[in-house]
Short mmCIF file of C-alpha atoms in Angstrom, two decimals:
data_model
loop_
_atom_site.label_atom_id
_atom_site.label_comp_id
_atom_site.label_asym_id
_atom_site.label_seq_id
_atom_site.Cartn_x
_atom_site.Cartn_y
_atom_site.Cartn_z
CA MET L 2 0.00 0.00 0.00
CA ALA L 3 1.26 3.47 -0.83
CA LYS L 4 -0.17 6.94 -0.38
CA ILE L 5 -0.01 8.78 -3.69
CA THR L 6 -0.79 12.43 -4.28
CA TYR L 7 -2.08 13.56 -7.67
CA LEU L 8 -1.79 17.32 -8.17
CA HIS L 9 -4.29 18.72 -10.63
CA PRO L 10 -3.44 21.56 -13.01
CA ASN L 11 -5.83 23.85 -11.05
CA GLY L 12 -3.71 23.42 -7.92
CA THR L 13 -5.97 21.02 -6.03
CA ALA L 14 -4.69 17.66 -4.84
CA THR L 15 -6.21 14.19 -4.54
CA VAL L 16 -4.52 11.84 -2.11
CA VAL L 17 -5.36 8.14 -2.35
CA ASP L 18 -4.11 4.82 -1.03
CA VAL L 19 -3.13 2.42 -3.80
CA GLN L 20 -2.43 -1.26 -3.33
CA ALA L 21 0.29 -3.32 -4.98
CA PRO L 22 0.37 -4.76 -7.66
CA ASN L 23 -1.28 -1.72 -9.23
CA THR L 24 0.56 1.08 -10.98
CA VAL L 25 0.38 4.81 -10.39
CA MET L 26 -1.79 4.94 -13.55
CA ARG L 27 -4.21 2.34 -12.26
CA GLY L 28 -4.40 4.11 -8.91
CA ALA L 29 -5.73 7.16 -10.73
CA LYS L 30 -8.19 5.11 -12.78
CA LEU L 31 -9.52 3.23 -9.75
CA HIS L 32 -10.27 6.53 -8.03
CA ASN L 33 -11.60 8.24 -11.18
CA ILE L 34 -8.97 10.93 -11.04
CA ASP L 35 -9.55 13.09 -14.10
CA GLY L 36 -6.42 13.73 -16.10
CA ILE L 37 -5.15 10.19 -16.66
CA GLU L 38 -6.60 8.57 -19.77
CA ALA L 39 -4.43 5.46 -20.23
CA GLN L 40 -6.15 4.50 -23.45
CA CYS L 41 -3.89 1.51 -24.08
CA GLY L 42 -4.59 0.07 -20.64
CA GLY L 43 -1.00 0.26 -19.46
CA SER L 44 1.09 -1.26 -22.22
CA ALA L 45 3.22 1.84 -22.92
CA GLN L 46 1.62 2.43 -26.31
CA CYS L 47 -0.33 5.63 -26.05
CA GLY L 48 1.35 8.17 -23.77
CA THR L 49 -1.98 9.27 -22.27
CA CYS L 50 -1.01 8.50 -18.65
CA HIS L 51 1.80 11.08 -18.66
CA VAL L 52 2.72 12.61 -15.28
CA TYR L 53 5.38 14.94 -13.95
CA VAL L 54 7.03 13.59 -10.83
CA ASP L 55 7.15 16.35 -8.22
CA GLU L 56 10.56 18.06 -8.36
CA ASP L 57 11.07 17.80 -4.60
CA SER L 58 10.27 14.10 -4.51
CA THR L 59 12.90 11.81 -3.07
CA VAL L 60 10.85 8.66 -3.63
CA PRO L 61 12.90 6.04 -5.53
CA LEU L 62 11.42 5.16 -8.91
CA PRO L 63 12.49 2.49 -11.39
CA PRO L 64 14.62 3.77 -14.28
CA MET L 65 12.84 4.26 -17.59
CA ASP L 66 13.42 1.86 -20.44
CA SER L 67 13.82 2.87 -24.07
CA VAL L 68 10.16 2.27 -24.95
CA GLU L 69 8.91 4.57 -22.19
CA ASP L 70 11.55 7.10 -23.21
CA ASP L 71 10.34 6.99 -26.83
CA VAL L 72 6.65 7.16 -25.96
CA LEU L 73 7.29 10.30 -23.91
CA TYR L 74 8.25 12.15 -27.11
CA GLY L 75 4.64 12.02 -28.21
CA THR L 76 2.78 13.26 -25.15
CA ALA L 77 0.18 16.00 -25.55
CA CYS L 78 1.90 18.26 -23.01
CA PRO L 79 5.62 18.94 -23.28
CA ARG L 80 8.04 16.39 -21.97
CA ARG L 81 10.21 17.57 -19.08
CA GLU L 82 13.03 16.07 -17.02
CA SER L 83 10.42 14.87 -14.54
CA SER L 84 8.13 13.23 -17.14
CA ARG L 85 7.12 9.59 -16.68
CA LEU L 86 4.42 7.25 -17.91
CA SER L 87 2.42 6.44 -14.81
CA CYS L 88 1.64 2.96 -16.17
CA GLN L 89 5.34 2.16 -15.86
CA LEU L 90 5.49 3.05 -12.15
CA PRO L 91 4.53 0.04 -10.05
CA VAL L 92 3.10 0.65 -6.61
CA SER L 93 4.98 -0.69 -3.61
CA GLU L 94 5.66 0.50 -0.09
CA GLU L 95 8.85 2.03 -1.44
CA ILE L 96 6.96 4.71 -3.32
CA ASP L 97 4.74 5.66 -0.39
CA GLY L 98 4.39 9.44 -0.41
CA LEU L 99 4.93 9.90 -4.15
CA VAL L 100 3.60 13.17 -5.54
CA VAL L 101 2.85 13.49 -9.25
CA ARG L 102 1.56 16.46 -11.24
CA LEU L 103 -1.06 15.87 -13.91
CA PRO L 104 -0.53 17.63 -17.22
CA GLU L 105 -3.14 19.99 -18.68
CA ALA L 106 -4.09 17.47 -21.36
CA GLN L 107 -3.36 13.88 -22.31
CA SER L 108 -4.61 13.73 -25.89
CA MET Y 3 -38.97 17.37 -12.05
CA ALA Y 4 -35.99 15.32 -10.91
CA PRO Y 5 -33.56 14.50 -13.70
CA ARG Y 6 -33.87 11.03 -15.14
CA GLY Y 7 -30.20 11.12 -15.92
CA VAL Y 8 -28.04 9.31 -18.39
CA VAL Y 9 -28.39 5.69 -19.45
CA VAL Y 10 -25.48 4.10 -21.30
CA VAL Y 11 -26.13 0.87 -23.15
CA GLY Y 12 -23.01 -1.26 -23.55
CA ALA Y 13 -20.35 -1.71 -20.84
CA GLY Y 14 -17.29 -2.02 -23.07
CA GLN Y 15 -14.54 0.58 -23.23
CA GLY Y 16 -16.78 3.31 -24.66
CA GLY Y 17 -19.66 2.77 -22.27
CA LEU Y 18 -17.44 2.64 -19.22
CA ASP Y 19 -15.43 5.69 -20.27
CA THR Y 20 -18.66 7.63 -20.80
CA VAL Y 21 -19.96 7.09 -17.27
CA ALA Y 22 -16.53 7.69 -15.73
CA ALA Y 23 -16.08 10.92 -17.71
CA LEU Y 24 -19.56 12.14 -16.74
CA ARG Y 25 -18.67 11.87 -13.07
CA ALA Y 26 -15.16 13.23 -13.55
CA LYS Y 27 -16.76 16.29 -15.19
CA GLY Y 28 -19.11 16.73 -12.25
CA TYR Y 29 -22.35 15.43 -13.75
CA GLY Y 30 -24.72 15.16 -10.78
CA GLY Y 31 -27.75 13.28 -12.14
CA PRO Y 32 -28.36 9.55 -12.07
CA VAL Y 33 -26.01 7.49 -14.26
CA THR Y 34 -26.71 3.91 -15.29
CA LEU Y 35 -24.47 1.57 -17.26
CA VAL Y 36 -26.12 -1.50 -18.78
CA GLY Y 37 -23.90 -4.42 -19.84
CA GLU Y 38 -24.91 -7.77 -21.25
CA GLU Y 39 -22.01 -9.75 -19.82
CA PRO Y 40 -22.26 -10.73 -16.15
CA VAL Y 41 -18.84 -9.29 -15.27
CA LEU Y 42 -17.25 -5.94 -14.46
CA PRO Y 43 -16.16 -3.98 -17.55
CA TYR Y 44 -12.82 -5.26 -18.85
CA GLN Y 45 -10.15 -4.52 -21.43
CA ARG Y 46 -10.41 -6.33 -24.73
CA PRO Y 47 -7.01 -5.80 -26.40
CA PRO Y 48 -5.19 -8.45 -24.29
CA LEU Y 49 -7.81 -11.08 -25.16
CA SER Y 50 -6.04 -12.04 -28.38
CA LYS Y 51 -2.56 -11.75 -26.89
CA GLY Y 52 -1.33 -11.72 -23.29
CA PHE Y 53 -4.46 -13.21 -21.79
CA LEU Y 54 -4.11 -16.32 -23.97
CA THR Y 55 -0.44 -16.81 -23.14
CA GLY Y 56 -1.01 -16.22 -19.44
CA ALA Y 57 1.13 -13.05 -19.40
CA VAL Y 58 -1.95 -11.02 -18.44
CA ALA Y 59 -4.02 -12.41 -15.57
CA ARG Y 60 -7.81 -12.27 -15.45
CA GLY Y 61 -7.71 -9.68 -12.67
CA GLU Y 62 -5.62 -7.31 -14.77
CA LEU Y 63 -8.31 -7.16 -17.42
CA THR Y 64 -10.85 -5.53 -15.10
CA LEU Y 65 -10.95 -1.82 -15.88
CA ARG Y 66 -12.62 -0.63 -12.67
CA THR Y 67 -13.49 -2.37 -9.44
CA GLU Y 68 -16.90 -2.69 -7.82
CA SER Y 69 -15.97 0.02 -5.31
CA PHE Y 70 -15.41 2.48 -8.16
CA PHE Y 71 -19.06 2.23 -9.19
CA GLU Y 72 -20.20 2.63 -5.59
CA ALA Y 73 -17.92 5.56 -4.89
CA GLN Y 74 -18.97 7.32 -8.12
CA ASP Y 75 -22.67 6.54 -7.60
CA ILE Y 76 -22.95 4.80 -10.96
CA ALA Y 77 -25.60 2.10 -11.21
CA LEU Y 78 -24.01 -0.85 -12.98
CA VAL Y 79 -26.56 -3.24 -14.45
CA SER Y 80 -24.62 -6.36 -15.48
CA GLY Y 81 -25.88 -9.51 -17.12
CA ASP Y 82 -28.93 -7.75 -18.50
CA ARG Y 83 -29.77 -6.53 -21.96
CA ALA Y 84 -31.42 -3.44 -23.30
CA GLN Y 85 -34.26 -4.89 -25.32
CA HIS Y 86 -36.12 -1.92 -26.65
CA ILE Y 87 -35.79 1.84 -26.71
CA GLU Y 88 -38.96 3.91 -26.53
CA VAL Y 89 -37.59 7.14 -27.94
CA GLU Y 90 -40.81 9.14 -27.47
CA ARG Y 91 -41.07 8.25 -23.81
CA GLN Y 92 -37.29 8.38 -23.35
CA ARG Y 93 -36.93 5.06 -21.69
CA VAL Y 94 -35.20 1.72 -22.19
CA ARG Y 95 -36.84 -1.61 -21.54
CA LEU Y 96 -34.54 -4.32 -20.20
CA ALA Y 97 -34.68 -8.04 -20.92
CA SER Y 98 -35.17 -8.64 -17.20
CA GLY Y 99 -38.37 -6.63 -17.36
CA GLY Y 100 -37.29 -3.36 -15.78
CA THR Y 101 -37.36 0.04 -17.48
CA LEU Y 102 -34.91 2.90 -17.24
CA GLY Y 103 -36.00 6.45 -18.02
CA TYR Y 104 -33.40 8.82 -19.44
CA ASP Y 105 -32.75 12.43 -20.30
CA LYS Y 106 -29.86 11.33 -22.49
CA LEU Y 107 -29.15 7.88 -23.85
CA VAL Y 108 -25.74 6.76 -25.12
CA LEU Y 109 -25.54 3.71 -27.35
CA ALA Y 110 -22.17 1.99 -26.97
CA THR Y 111 -23.31 -1.39 -28.20
CA GLY Y 112 -20.07 -2.28 -29.97
CA SER Y 113 -19.69 -4.84 -32.69
CA ARG Y 114 -19.82 -8.59 -33.08
CA PRO Y 115 -17.66 -10.95 -35.15
CA ARG Y 116 -18.72 -11.58 -38.73
CA THR Y 117 -19.13 -15.18 -39.68
CA LEU Y 118 -18.63 -16.80 -43.07
CA PRO Y 119 -21.61 -18.07 -45.05
CA VAL Y 120 -20.10 -21.51 -45.56
CA PRO Y 121 -21.21 -24.94 -44.31
CA GLY Y 122 -19.67 -26.24 -41.11
CA MET Y 123 -19.38 -23.00 -39.16
CA ASP Y 124 -21.39 -24.56 -36.33
CA LEU Y 125 -18.95 -27.46 -35.81
CA SER Y 126 -17.31 -27.85 -32.45
CA GLY Y 127 -13.81 -26.35 -32.48
CA VAL Y 128 -14.83 -23.35 -34.62
CA LEU Y 129 -14.53 -20.18 -32.57
CA THR Y 130 -14.73 -16.43 -32.85
CA LEU Y 131 -13.13 -14.01 -30.43
CA ARG Y 132 -14.89 -11.02 -28.98
CA THR Y 133 -15.72 -11.51 -25.32
CA LEU Y 134 -13.90 -12.70 -22.25
CA ALA Y 135 -15.94 -15.90 -22.39
CA ASP Y 136 -14.73 -16.46 -25.98
CA ALA Y 137 -11.14 -15.89 -24.88
CA GLU Y 138 -11.50 -18.27 -21.95
CA ALA Y 139 -12.78 -20.98 -24.28
CA LEU Y 140 -9.92 -20.35 -26.67
CA ARG Y 141 -7.36 -20.35 -23.88
CA THR Y 142 -8.48 -23.80 -22.77
CA LEU Y 143 -7.94 -25.11 -26.30
CA LEU Y 144 -4.57 -23.42 -26.80
CA ASP Y 145 -3.29 -24.42 -23.37
CA GLY Y 146 -2.53 -28.01 -24.33
CA PRO Y 147 -0.63 -30.20 -26.76
CA PRO Y 148 0.13 -28.78 -30.22
CA ARG Y 149 -2.90 -28.45 -32.45
CA GLN Y 150 -3.44 -27.75 -36.09
CA VAL Y 151 -4.87 -24.28 -35.94
CA VAL Y 152 -6.41 -22.61 -38.99
CA VAL Y 153 -7.12 -18.91 -38.66
CA LEU Y 154 -9.61 -17.51 -41.13
CA GLY Y 155 -8.81 -13.89 -41.86
CA ALA Y 156 -5.55 -11.93 -41.77
CA GLY Y 157 -6.89 -8.86 -40.00
CA PHE Y 158 -5.69 -7.69 -36.60
CA VAL Y 159 -7.55 -10.34 -34.59
CA GLY Y 160 -6.47 -13.10 -36.99
CA LEU Y 161 -2.82 -12.15 -37.06
CA GLU Y 162 -2.59 -11.54 -33.32
CA LEU Y 163 -4.15 -14.96 -32.74
CA ALA Y 164 -1.81 -16.54 -35.27
CA SER Y 165 1.19 -15.09 -33.47
CA THR Y 166 -0.12 -16.12 -30.05
CA ALA Y 167 -0.90 -19.67 -31.18
CA ARG Y 168 2.52 -19.95 -32.80
CA VAL Y 169 4.28 -18.71 -29.66
CA LEU Y 170 2.35 -21.38 -27.74
CA GLY Y 171 3.77 -24.03 -30.07
CA HIS Y 172 0.83 -24.77 -32.33
CA ASP Y 173 0.91 -25.41 -36.05
CA VAL Y 174 -0.70 -22.34 -37.63
CA THR Y 175 -2.16 -21.61 -41.05
CA VAL Y 176 -3.83 -18.32 -41.92
CA VAL Y 177 -6.30 -18.18 -44.82
CA GLU Y 178 -7.10 -14.75 -46.24
CA ALA Y 179 -9.31 -13.86 -49.18
CA GLN Y 180 -7.36 -10.66 -49.97
CA ARG Y 181 -3.99 -10.82 -51.73
CA ARG Y 182 -2.17 -9.36 -48.73
CA VAL Y 183 -2.49 -9.29 -44.95
CA LEU Y 184 -4.34 -6.37 -43.33
CA ALA Y 185 -5.15 -5.09 -46.78
CA ARG Y 186 -7.69 -2.56 -45.55
CA ALA Y 187 -5.61 -1.25 -42.66
CA LEU Y 188 -1.99 -1.17 -43.81
CA THR Y 189 0.06 0.10 -46.71
CA PRO Y 190 1.38 -2.61 -49.05
CA GLN Y 191 4.90 -2.01 -47.66
CA MET Y 192 3.96 -2.68 -44.03
CA SER Y 193 1.64 -5.47 -45.04
CA GLN Y 194 4.42 -7.25 -46.96
CA TRP Y 195 6.93 -6.75 -44.15
CA LEU Y 196 4.55 -8.18 -41.56
CA ALA Y 197 3.67 -11.17 -43.76
CA GLU Y 198 7.37 -12.01 -44.03
CA ARG Y 199 7.74 -11.93 -40.24
CA HIS Y 200 4.86 -14.38 -39.85
CA ALA Y 201 6.39 -16.67 -42.44
CA GLN Y 202 9.74 -16.52 -40.59
CA GLN Y 203 7.95 -17.60 -37.43
CA GLY Y 204 6.61 -20.63 -39.26
CA VAL Y 205 3.06 -19.44 -39.90
CA ARG Y 206 1.70 -20.63 -43.24
CA LEU Y 207 -0.04 -17.74 -45.00
CA LEU Y 208 -2.48 -18.64 -47.75
CA LEU Y 209 -3.41 -15.35 -49.42
CA GLY Y 210 -6.04 -14.81 -52.08
CA GLN Y 211 -7.74 -18.00 -50.91
CA GLU Y 212 -11.35 -18.52 -50.01
CA VAL Y 213 -12.85 -21.08 -47.68
CA THR Y 214 -15.75 -22.99 -49.17
CA ALA Y 215 -16.60 -25.38 -46.33
CA LEU Y 216 -15.57 -26.80 -43.00
CA HIS Y 217 -15.87 -30.56 -42.57
CA GLY Y 218 -16.17 -32.37 -39.27
CA THR Y 219 -15.74 -35.76 -37.72
CA ALA Y 220 -18.67 -38.03 -36.98
CA ALA Y 221 -18.63 -36.54 -33.48
CA GLY Y 222 -19.13 -33.06 -34.88
CA GLU Y 223 -15.57 -31.82 -34.30
CA VAL Y 224 -14.00 -29.69 -37.02
CA ALA Y 225 -11.40 -31.66 -39.00
CA VAL Y 226 -10.85 -30.08 -42.40
CA VAL Y 227 -10.96 -26.62 -43.95
CA ARG Y 228 -11.71 -26.79 -47.65
CA LEU Y 229 -10.53 -24.03 -49.96
CA ARG Y 230 -11.89 -22.78 -53.29
CA ASP Y 231 -8.94 -24.31 -55.14
CA GLY Y 232 -9.83 -27.73 -53.75
CA ARG Y 233 -7.12 -27.85 -51.12
CA ARG Y 234 -8.06 -29.51 -47.83
CA LEU Y 235 -6.32 -28.25 -44.70
CA PRO Y 236 -6.36 -30.49 -41.65
CA ALA Y 237 -7.59 -28.52 -38.64
CA ASP Y 238 -8.60 -29.30 -35.10
CA LEU Y 239 -9.16 -25.67 -34.18
CA VAL Y 240 -10.53 -22.99 -36.49
CA VAL Y 241 -10.62 -19.37 -35.39
CA VAL Y 242 -12.69 -17.00 -37.47
CA GLY Y 243 -11.41 -13.43 -37.59
CA VAL Y 244 -13.05 -12.00 -40.69
CA GLY Y 245 -14.11 -8.62 -39.38
CA ALA Y 246 -16.91 -7.26 -37.27
CA LEU Y 247 -20.44 -5.97 -37.75
CA PRO Y 248 -21.82 -3.05 -35.75
CA ASN Y 249 -24.57 -3.86 -33.27
CA THR Y 250 -27.31 -1.63 -34.62
CA GLN Y 251 -30.42 -3.69 -34.04
CA LEU Y 252 -31.56 -1.79 -30.95
CA ALA Y 253 -31.18 1.55 -32.74
CA ALA Y 254 -32.85 0.32 -35.92
CA GLU Y 255 -35.85 -1.04 -34.06
CA ALA Y 256 -36.19 2.28 -32.25
CA GLY Y 257 -36.44 3.97 -35.65
CA LEU Y 258 -33.07 5.71 -35.47
CA LEU Y 259 -31.10 6.24 -38.67
CA VAL Y 260 -28.84 3.25 -39.26
CA GLY Y 261 -26.48 2.39 -42.11
CA ASP Y 262 -23.30 0.45 -41.55
CA GLY Y 263 -23.50 1.64 -37.95
CA VAL Y 264 -25.75 4.02 -36.07
CA VAL Y 265 -25.51 7.26 -38.03
CA VAL Y 266 -24.46 10.26 -35.95
CA ASP Y 267 -23.44 13.86 -36.62
CA ARG Y 268 -20.14 15.59 -35.72
CA TRP Y 269 -21.34 15.84 -32.11
CA LEU Y 270 -22.10 12.10 -32.11
CA ARG Y 271 -25.86 12.70 -31.89
CA THR Y 272 -28.24 10.35 -33.67
CA ASP Y 273 -31.25 11.77 -35.46
CA ASP Y 274 -32.98 11.78 -32.07
CA ARG Y 275 -31.41 14.66 -30.11
CA SER Y 276 -31.59 12.72 -26.80
CA VAL Y 277 -29.66 9.76 -28.14
CA TYR Y 278 -25.94 9.53 -28.88
CA ALA Y 279 -23.92 6.65 -30.33
CA ILE Y 280 -20.20 6.03 -29.88
CA GLY Y 281 -17.46 3.51 -30.53
CA ASP Y 282 -17.59 0.49 -32.84
CA CYS Y 283 -21.33 0.86 -33.46
CA ALA Y 284 -21.28 4.52 -34.53
CA ARG Y 285 -20.93 5.84 -38.08
CA PHE Y 286 -19.67 9.41 -37.81
CA PRO Y 287 -18.52 12.12 -40.24
CA SER Y 288 -14.74 12.21 -40.46
CA THR Y 289 -13.46 15.71 -41.10
CA ARG Y 290 -10.21 14.13 -42.29
CA LEU Y 291 -11.83 12.01 -44.98
CA GLY Y 292 -14.89 14.11 -45.74
CA ARG Y 293 -17.25 11.18 -45.36
CA HIS Y 294 -18.89 9.03 -42.71
CA ILE Y 295 -16.72 6.26 -41.28
CA ARG Y 296 -16.86 3.68 -38.54
CA LEU Y 297 -13.77 2.82 -36.48
CA GLU Y 298 -13.22 -0.22 -34.32
CA SER Y 299 -10.62 0.80 -31.80
CA VAL Y 300 -10.14 1.52 -28.12
CA GLN Y 301 -8.98 5.04 -28.95
CA ASN Y 302 -12.11 5.84 -30.90
CA ALA Y 303 -14.42 4.42 -28.24
CA SER Y 304 -12.57 6.20 -25.47
CA ASP Y 305 -12.27 9.60 -27.18
CA GLN Y 306 -15.88 9.51 -28.35
CA ALA Y 307 -16.95 8.64 -24.80
CA ARG Y 308 -15.24 11.76 -23.48
CA CYS Y 309 -16.69 13.87 -26.29
CA VAL Y 310 -20.23 12.73 -25.48
CA ALA Y 311 -19.76 13.18 -21.73
CA ALA Y 312 -18.59 16.74 -22.38
CA ALA Y 313 -21.59 17.39 -24.62
CA ILE Y 314 -24.00 16.11 -21.97
CA CYS Y 315 -22.29 18.41 -19.45
CA GLY Y 316 -22.90 21.36 -21.77
CA GLU Y 317 -19.50 21.73 -23.43
CA SER Y 318 -20.24 21.26 -27.07
CA ALA Y 319 -17.31 20.44 -29.33
CA PRO Y 320 -17.42 18.25 -32.42
CA TYR Y 321 -15.46 15.01 -32.51
CA THR Y 322 -12.16 15.51 -34.32
CA ALA Y 323 -9.68 13.17 -32.59
CA VAL Y 324 -6.85 11.68 -34.66
CA PRO Y 325 -7.48 7.94 -34.94
CA TRP Y 326 -4.74 5.67 -33.69
CA PHE Y 327 -4.35 1.97 -33.18
CA TRP Y 328 -1.80 -0.55 -32.04
CA SER Y 329 -1.15 -4.24 -32.48
CA GLU Y 330 1.30 -6.63 -30.88
CA GLN Y 331 2.42 -9.72 -32.76
CA TYR Y 332 5.38 -11.75 -31.45
CA ALA Y 333 7.62 -9.07 -29.94
CA LEU Y 334 6.66 -6.60 -32.69
CA ARG Y 335 5.11 -3.27 -31.82
CA LEU Y 336 2.97 -1.90 -34.64
CA GLN Y 337 1.31 1.47 -34.21
CA MET Y 338 -0.78 3.48 -36.62
CA ALA Y 339 -1.81 7.13 -36.48
CA GLY Y 340 -4.19 8.99 -38.76
CA LEU Y 341 -5.72 7.40 -41.82
CA THR Y 342 -3.62 5.80 -44.49
CA ALA Y 343 -6.49 5.08 -46.87
CA GLY Y 344 -6.35 7.11 -50.03
CA HIS Y 345 -2.67 8.05 -49.82
CA ASP Y 346 -0.92 8.83 -53.09
CA GLU Y 347 2.66 8.71 -51.85
CA THR Y 348 4.63 6.97 -49.10
CA VAL Y 349 8.10 7.45 -47.65
CA THR Y 350 9.77 4.84 -45.45
CA VAL Y 351 12.13 6.09 -42.76
CA GLY Y 352 14.29 4.06 -40.39
CA ASP Y 353 15.54 0.51 -40.61
CA PRO Y 354 13.12 -2.19 -41.79
CA ASP Y 355 15.83 -4.87 -41.39
CA GLY Y 356 16.18 -3.96 -37.74
CA ALA Y 357 12.40 -3.91 -37.24
CA ARG Y 358 12.46 -0.18 -36.49
CA PHE Y 359 10.88 1.89 -39.24
CA SER Y 360 7.90 4.02 -40.14
CA VAL Y 361 5.89 4.40 -43.32
CA LEU Y 362 4.72 7.98 -43.78
CA CYS Y 363 1.63 8.37 -45.94
CA PHE Y 364 0.87 11.54 -47.87
CA ARG Y 365 -2.09 12.72 -49.89
CA GLU Y 366 -1.51 15.67 -52.21
CA GLY Y 367 1.71 16.43 -50.32
CA ARG Y 368 0.08 16.43 -46.88
CA LEU Y 369 0.89 13.94 -44.13
CA THR Y 370 -2.27 11.91 -43.48
CA GLY Y 371 -1.11 8.79 -41.65
CA VAL Y 372 1.94 7.08 -40.19
CA GLU Y 373 2.55 3.38 -39.56
CA SER Y 374 5.35 2.67 -37.12
CA MET Y 375 7.09 -0.58 -36.38
CA GLY Y 376 9.21 -0.47 -33.24
CA ARG Y 377 9.32 3.35 -33.38
CA PRO Y 378 7.03 4.59 -30.58
CA ALA Y 379 8.50 8.07 -30.72
CA ASP Y 380 7.50 8.40 -34.39
CA HIS Y 381 4.00 7.28 -33.50
CA GLY Y 382 3.49 9.83 -30.73
CA ILE Y 383 4.98 12.64 -32.78
CA ALA Y 384 2.83 11.65 -35.76
CA ARG Y 385 -0.30 11.92 -33.62
CA ARG Y 386 0.67 15.46 -32.59
CA LEU Y 387 1.50 16.49 -36.15
CA LEU Y 388 -1.73 15.03 -37.51
CA SER Y 389 -3.89 16.65 -34.84
CA SER Y 390 -2.54 20.06 -35.78
CA ASP Y 391 -2.59 19.24 -39.49
CA THR Y 392 1.09 20.10 -39.81
CA GLY Y 393 4.05 18.00 -40.73
CA PRO Y 394 6.92 17.58 -43.09
CA SER Y 395 6.56 17.49 -46.86
CA PRO Y 396 7.40 14.30 -48.73
CA ALA Y 397 10.59 15.97 -49.99
CA GLU Y 398 11.72 16.84 -46.46
CA THR Y 399 11.22 13.26 -45.30
CA ARG Y 400 13.28 11.91 -48.18
CA ALA Y 401 16.37 13.88 -47.11
CA PRO Y 402 19.11 11.52 -45.87
CA GLY Y 403 19.00 10.95 -42.14
CA PHE Y 404 15.51 12.42 -41.72
CA ASP Y 405 13.63 11.30 -38.65
CA LEU Y 406 10.47 12.55 -37.01
CA LYS Y 407 12.08 12.91 -33.59
CA SER Y 408 14.65 15.43 -34.78
CA TYR Y 409 12.03 17.15 -36.95
CA ALA Y 410 9.73 17.66 -33.97
CA MET Y 411 12.58 18.82 -31.70
CA LYS Y 412 13.78 21.50 -34.13
CA PRO Y 413 13.08 25.00 -32.79
CA SER Y 414 11.91 26.03 -36.27
CA SER Y 415 9.56 23.08 -36.43
CA THR Y 416 5.92 23.77 -37.09
CA VAL Y 417 4.82 21.51 -34.26
CA PRO Y 418 2.69 23.85 -32.18
CA ALA Y 419 2.70 23.98 -28.42
CA PRO Y 420 -0.27 22.07 -27.05
CA ALA Y 421 -3.36 24.16 -26.40
#
């Protein structure tokens, strides 16, 4: 179980508990958090679950592979240093306290 | 008078995304989702791939849990069927006998597999793939000793099944009436390339061949697939993947305008202003092609769902999303953006030998569609270029070393900042 904070573009935050073996993407879907589309269901095809990991975050995340890296070139909002696909971020106790920012648009 | 709310018929991707988007947008009236299958809404794309190999577990297919529907105050009616729509009285009669009144009705009834008008289609061991129950039946058959599998149809479902069955060690033959695989969906270049990969994996492709009959054993099990040229293929499992038909019966019986699909306008409204149709079952005007089309894809269902939810919440914008699609066969990653039909020129960039290349399709010098194999960056960039109707000219893309990634990163590039 991990507590994950989703920051909306309007400045509000939604904090939810997400269980393993879900991903940060699925956590948002399960709680109907607007701003994550995940049209491909989590297979790193579509780039519509793009998030920006909060700059101050010290939570350890898995490194990105070349497919995730490539998919991030096509996101609707600009890619930044902190960009990740939330479907590629598995939930575990290690990421408890993660804060991600939702982009203005996903598609 | 209290609002009667929104009723959505069909609990596939489009239906589910409609109800979720209504709540995410703050819709406060009653919301009901009616689904024929007695299960929670689930993802279909893995049914022809990972679910059959065991890479994707049953639980991972479920799109939302029970608690989601409770928390969002969405009434989920599963295992029941909308039987009749009374458009004048704005209500839906269910097979179970109940009725649901609506202010707005969304038809997301999807499509069903086409069958072939040949003898023997009712033999045991002849399957189609659409639902989870279909996939479970297929999984049982593929999860055993090697079989002689004949796949009818070299479309996406057929080729994904061929690759899955091959990976699981079965003997696989694909029979296709067209002269090339995915003839309607892919350019000849990509089609040819993909056919070669299947052949390398040991799949027998019989193109330009028609099935005339299926023959069975005395026990009623399929045994032989007979072709127009007289050939007889031994088969103990036949999977039929020859396209899909839109489920329009409910709409037609209600008197709504139906062609190949429920006909809707740019706002996805049927000819009854209280009724919308989305996803596989909807025939909508494509601004890109200048005619009505029907698309069978998760993207189309999902984007149309959000468009309709926005319309119901009072934000009226026509549907203009760039179509995109993906397919996984073996370890290959095929992605398509835009529409490649009607192109008059193509340029291939990248390395086909290394399974990393894209085919760019142009019509009258304008980029209209991109097929990518193992080039996810090209795919994403193509979607952005197509949505803003910008992009390189054919001449630019022919320059040595051209690639979409560098093109999109150039400061002088015409790729606009997202709105």
